[in-house]
CSV table of C-alpha atoms in Angstrom, one decimal:
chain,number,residue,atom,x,y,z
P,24,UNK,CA,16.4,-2.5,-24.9
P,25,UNK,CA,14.6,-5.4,-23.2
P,26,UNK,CA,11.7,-5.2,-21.9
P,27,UNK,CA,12.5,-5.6,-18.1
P,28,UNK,CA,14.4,-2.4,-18.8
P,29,UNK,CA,11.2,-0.9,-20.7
P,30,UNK,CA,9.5,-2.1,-17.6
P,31,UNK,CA,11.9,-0.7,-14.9
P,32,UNK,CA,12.2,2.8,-16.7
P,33,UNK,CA,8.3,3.0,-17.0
P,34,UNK,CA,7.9,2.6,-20.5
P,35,UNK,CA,5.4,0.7,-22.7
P,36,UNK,CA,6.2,-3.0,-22.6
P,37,UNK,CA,5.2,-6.4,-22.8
P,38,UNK,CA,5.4,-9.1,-20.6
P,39,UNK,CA,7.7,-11.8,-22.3
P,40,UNK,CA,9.5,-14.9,-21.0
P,41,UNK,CA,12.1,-12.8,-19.3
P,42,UNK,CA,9.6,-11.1,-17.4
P,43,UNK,CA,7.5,-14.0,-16.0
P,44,UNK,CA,10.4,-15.7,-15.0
P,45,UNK,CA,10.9,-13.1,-12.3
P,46,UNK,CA,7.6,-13.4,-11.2
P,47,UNK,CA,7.8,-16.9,-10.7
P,48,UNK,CA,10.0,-16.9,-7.2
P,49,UNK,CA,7.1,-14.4,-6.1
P,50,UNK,CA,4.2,-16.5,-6.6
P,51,UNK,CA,6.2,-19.1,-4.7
P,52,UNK,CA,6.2,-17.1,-1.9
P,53,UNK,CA,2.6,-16.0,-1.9
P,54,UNK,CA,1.7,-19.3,-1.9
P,55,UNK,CA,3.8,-19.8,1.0
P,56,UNK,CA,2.4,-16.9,2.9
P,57,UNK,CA,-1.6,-17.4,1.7
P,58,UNK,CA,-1.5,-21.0,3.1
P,59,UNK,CA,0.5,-20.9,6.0
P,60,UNK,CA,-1.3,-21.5,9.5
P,61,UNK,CA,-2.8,-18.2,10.3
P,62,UNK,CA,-1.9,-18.5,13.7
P,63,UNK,CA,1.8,-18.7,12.9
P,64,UNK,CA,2.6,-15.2,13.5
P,65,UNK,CA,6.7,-15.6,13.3
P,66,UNK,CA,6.0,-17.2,10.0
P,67,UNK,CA,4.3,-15.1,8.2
P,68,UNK,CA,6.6,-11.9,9.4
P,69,UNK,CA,9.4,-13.6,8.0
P,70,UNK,CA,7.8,-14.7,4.8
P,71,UNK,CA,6.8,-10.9,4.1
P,72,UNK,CA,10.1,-10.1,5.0
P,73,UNK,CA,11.4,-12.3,2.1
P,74,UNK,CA,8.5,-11.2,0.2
P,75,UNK,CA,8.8,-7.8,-0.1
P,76,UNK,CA,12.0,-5.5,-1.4
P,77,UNK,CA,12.5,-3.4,2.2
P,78,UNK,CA,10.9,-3.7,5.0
P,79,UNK,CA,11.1,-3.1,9.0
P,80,UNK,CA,8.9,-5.0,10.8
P,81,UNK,CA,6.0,-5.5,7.9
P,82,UNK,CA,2.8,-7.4,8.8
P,83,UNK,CA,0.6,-8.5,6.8
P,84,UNK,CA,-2.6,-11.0,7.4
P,85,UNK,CA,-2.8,-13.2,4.6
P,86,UNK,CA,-4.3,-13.7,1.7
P,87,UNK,CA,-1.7,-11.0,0.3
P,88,UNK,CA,-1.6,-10.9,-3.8
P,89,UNK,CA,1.6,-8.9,-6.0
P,90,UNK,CA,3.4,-9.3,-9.0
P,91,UNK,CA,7.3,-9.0,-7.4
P,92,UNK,CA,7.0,-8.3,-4.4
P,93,UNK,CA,10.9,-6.9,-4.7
P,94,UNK,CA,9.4,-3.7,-6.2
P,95,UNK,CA,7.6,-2.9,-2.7
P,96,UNK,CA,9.6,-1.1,-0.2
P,97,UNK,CA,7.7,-0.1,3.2
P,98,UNK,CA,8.9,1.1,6.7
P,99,UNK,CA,8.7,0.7,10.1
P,100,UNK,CA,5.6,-0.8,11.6
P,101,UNK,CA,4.0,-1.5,8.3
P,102,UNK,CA,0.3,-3.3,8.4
P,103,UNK,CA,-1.8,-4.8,5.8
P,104,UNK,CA,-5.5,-6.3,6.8
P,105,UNK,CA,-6.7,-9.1,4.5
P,106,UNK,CA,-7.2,-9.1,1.2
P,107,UNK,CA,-4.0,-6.7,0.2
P,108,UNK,CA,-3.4,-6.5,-3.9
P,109,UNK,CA,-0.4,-4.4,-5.2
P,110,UNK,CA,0.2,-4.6,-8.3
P,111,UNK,CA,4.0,-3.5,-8.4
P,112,UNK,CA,5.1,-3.8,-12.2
P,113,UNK,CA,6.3,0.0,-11.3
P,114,UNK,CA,7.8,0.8,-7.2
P,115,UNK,CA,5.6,1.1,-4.7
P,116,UNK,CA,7.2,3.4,-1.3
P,117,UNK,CA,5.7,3.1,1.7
P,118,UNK,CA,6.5,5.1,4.3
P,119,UNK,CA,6.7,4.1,8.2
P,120,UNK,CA,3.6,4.0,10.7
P,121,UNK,CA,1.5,3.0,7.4
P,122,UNK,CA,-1.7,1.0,7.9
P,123,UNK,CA,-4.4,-0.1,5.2
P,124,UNK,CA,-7.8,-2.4,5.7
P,125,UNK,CA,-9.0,-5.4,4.0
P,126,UNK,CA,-9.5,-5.3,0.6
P,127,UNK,CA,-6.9,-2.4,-0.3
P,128,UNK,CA,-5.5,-2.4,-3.9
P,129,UNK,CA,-2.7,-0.5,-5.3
P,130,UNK,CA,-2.5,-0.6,-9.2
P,131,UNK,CA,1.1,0.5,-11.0
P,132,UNK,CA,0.1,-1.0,-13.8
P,133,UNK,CA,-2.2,-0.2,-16.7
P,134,UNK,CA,-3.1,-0.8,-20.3
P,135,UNK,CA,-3.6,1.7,-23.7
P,136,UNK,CA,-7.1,3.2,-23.7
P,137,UNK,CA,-7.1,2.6,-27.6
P,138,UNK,CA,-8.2,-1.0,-28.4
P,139,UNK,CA,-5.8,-1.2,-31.3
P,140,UNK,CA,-2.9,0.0,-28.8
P,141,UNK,CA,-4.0,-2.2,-26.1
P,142,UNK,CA,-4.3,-5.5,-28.8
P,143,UNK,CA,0.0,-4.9,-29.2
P,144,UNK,CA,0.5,-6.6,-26.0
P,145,UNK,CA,2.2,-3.0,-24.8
P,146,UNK,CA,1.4,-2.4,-21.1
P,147,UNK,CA,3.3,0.2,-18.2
P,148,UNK,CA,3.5,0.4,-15.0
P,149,UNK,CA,3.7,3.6,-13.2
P,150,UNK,CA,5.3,4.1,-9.3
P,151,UNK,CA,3.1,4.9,-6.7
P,152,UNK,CA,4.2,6.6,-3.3
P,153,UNK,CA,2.4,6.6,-0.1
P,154,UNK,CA,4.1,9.1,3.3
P,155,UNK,CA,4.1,8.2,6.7
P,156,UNK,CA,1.5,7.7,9.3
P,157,UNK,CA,-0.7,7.0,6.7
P,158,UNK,CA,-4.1,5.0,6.7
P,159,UNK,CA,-6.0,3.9,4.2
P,160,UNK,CA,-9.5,2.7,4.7
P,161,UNK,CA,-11.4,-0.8,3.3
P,162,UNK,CA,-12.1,-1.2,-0.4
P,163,UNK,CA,-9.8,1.4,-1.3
P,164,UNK,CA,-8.3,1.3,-5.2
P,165,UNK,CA,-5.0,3.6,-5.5
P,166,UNK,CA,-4.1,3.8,-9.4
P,167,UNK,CA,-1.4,4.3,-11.2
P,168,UNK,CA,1.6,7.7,-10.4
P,169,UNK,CA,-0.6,8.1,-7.6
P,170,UNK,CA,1.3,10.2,-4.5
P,171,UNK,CA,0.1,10.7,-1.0
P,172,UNK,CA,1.4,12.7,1.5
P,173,UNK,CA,2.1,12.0,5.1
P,174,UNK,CA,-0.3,11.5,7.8
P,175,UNK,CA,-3.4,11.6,6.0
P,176,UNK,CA,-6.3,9.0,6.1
P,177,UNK,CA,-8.5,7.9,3.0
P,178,UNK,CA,-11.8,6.7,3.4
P,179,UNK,CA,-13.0,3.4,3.1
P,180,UNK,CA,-14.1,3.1,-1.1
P,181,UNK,CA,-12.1,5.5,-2.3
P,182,UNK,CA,-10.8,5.6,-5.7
P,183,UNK,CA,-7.9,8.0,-5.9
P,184,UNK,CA,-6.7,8.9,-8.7
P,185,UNK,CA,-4.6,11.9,-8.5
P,186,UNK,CA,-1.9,13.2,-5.6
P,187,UNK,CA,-3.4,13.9,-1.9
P,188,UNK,CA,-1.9,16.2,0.3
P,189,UNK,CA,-0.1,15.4,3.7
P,190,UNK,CA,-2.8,16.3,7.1
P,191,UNK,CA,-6.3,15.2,5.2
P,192,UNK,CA,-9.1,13.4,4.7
P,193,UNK,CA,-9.9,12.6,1.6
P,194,UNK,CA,-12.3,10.1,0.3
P,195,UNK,CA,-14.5,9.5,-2.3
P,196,UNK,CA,-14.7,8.3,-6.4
P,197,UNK,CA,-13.1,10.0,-7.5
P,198,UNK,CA,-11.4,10.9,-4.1
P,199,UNK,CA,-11.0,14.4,-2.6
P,200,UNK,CA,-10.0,16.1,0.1
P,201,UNK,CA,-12.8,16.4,2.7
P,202,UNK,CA,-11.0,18.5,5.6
P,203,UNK,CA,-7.7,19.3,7.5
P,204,UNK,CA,-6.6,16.6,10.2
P,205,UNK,CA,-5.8,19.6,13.1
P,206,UNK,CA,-4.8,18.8,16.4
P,207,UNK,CA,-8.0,19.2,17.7
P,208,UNK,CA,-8.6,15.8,16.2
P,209,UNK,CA,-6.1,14.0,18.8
P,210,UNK,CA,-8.5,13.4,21.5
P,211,UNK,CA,-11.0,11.8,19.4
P,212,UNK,CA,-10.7,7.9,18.6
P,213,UNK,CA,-13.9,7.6,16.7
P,214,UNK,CA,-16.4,10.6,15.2
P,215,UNK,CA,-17.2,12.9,18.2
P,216,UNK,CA,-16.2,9.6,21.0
P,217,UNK,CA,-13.2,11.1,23.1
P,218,UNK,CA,-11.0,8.4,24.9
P,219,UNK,CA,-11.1,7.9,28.6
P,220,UNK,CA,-8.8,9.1,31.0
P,221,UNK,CA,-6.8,6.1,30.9
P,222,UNK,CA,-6.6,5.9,27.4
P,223,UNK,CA,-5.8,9.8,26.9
P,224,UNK,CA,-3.2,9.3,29.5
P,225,UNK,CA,-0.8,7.1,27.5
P,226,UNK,CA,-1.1,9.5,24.3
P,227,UNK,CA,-0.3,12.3,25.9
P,228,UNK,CA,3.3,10.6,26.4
P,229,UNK,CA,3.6,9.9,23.0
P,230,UNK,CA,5.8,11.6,20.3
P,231,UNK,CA,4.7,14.2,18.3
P,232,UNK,CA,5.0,12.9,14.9
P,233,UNK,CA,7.6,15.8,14.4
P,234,UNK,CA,9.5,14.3,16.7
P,235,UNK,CA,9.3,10.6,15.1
């Protein structure tokens, strides 16, 4: 067994000839997208559209870093603020609606705790999954086999480490759930700020996410 195989079926690998040369057409491209004019919106959408495995209208604002960018699959209406790392030796699924600040990173990969282990060159990657309608806030770290569920937020510095639930907040190192999201929270925008009329007016039309 090679080790791209090793790699795609999560095992302990190493990362040989075989395996850089695939990473090579990536960096290409993320030098493409982390130098373009920033103003050059059409650019950049169709740069991350090459970049990335699957995508449906993906944005994100350079500088963006990855390994393979094919290993990343997100849907509709994806956004990433500056700053963006995912390490995608393992998949990475996004859902659609998803949203994440500067300085997010998202680790599949990882090394041997034991120094002699670690010294063999072996590494893995693990896949992480995010839902839908999903934010995650500034300076948030997302480690390896993470999973979290739909429409929940994570707040900024978080380190999460283990599965989160769909309809919280959770934040924190190590992160936790803080509360439900309930539908009491719609008419807020910010802590205990309501929107205005006008503003409240337009989501009321919306879709309940049931319905998207």
């Amino acid at each position: 067994m090679d080790n791209i195989e090793r790699r795609d079926r999560q095992m302990a690998y190493i990362s040989d000839e075989a395996v850089m040369a695939e990473q090579k057409r990536t960096r290409k491209l993320m030098q493409e997208l982390n130098t373009v004019d920033r103003s050059d919106f059409e650019s950049i959408s169709r740069i991350v559209k090459e970049l990335l495995g699957k995508s449906d209208g993906a944005f994100i604002n350079p500088p963006f870093y990855c390994d393979y960018g094919s290993h990343i699959e997100v849907g509709k209406n994806f956004f990433a603020n500056y700053n963006c790392t995912i390490i995608d030796v393992a998949k990475v699924t996004i859902g659609d609606n998803c949203q994440m600040a500067p300085n997010v990173a998202i680790y599949t990969a990882g090394h041997p705790v034991h120094p002699v282990s670690r010294n063999s060159a072996y590494e893995y990657g693990i896949e992480v999954t995010i839902g839908d309608n999903v934010w995650i806030g500034g300076n948030t770290v997302i480690l390896p086999g993470v999973h979290i569920g739909s429409n929940t937020v994570i707040g900024a510095g978080s380190v999460v480490t283990k599965d989160i639930p769909d309809w919280v907040i959770a934040g924190g190192n190590p992160c936790k759930v803080i509360r439900k999201i309930t539908e009491a929270d719609k008419k807020y925008y910010y802590k205990d700020r309501e929107f205005d009329p006008e503003a409240w007016s337009v989501i009321e039309k919306l879709p309940d996410v049931d319905d998207l």
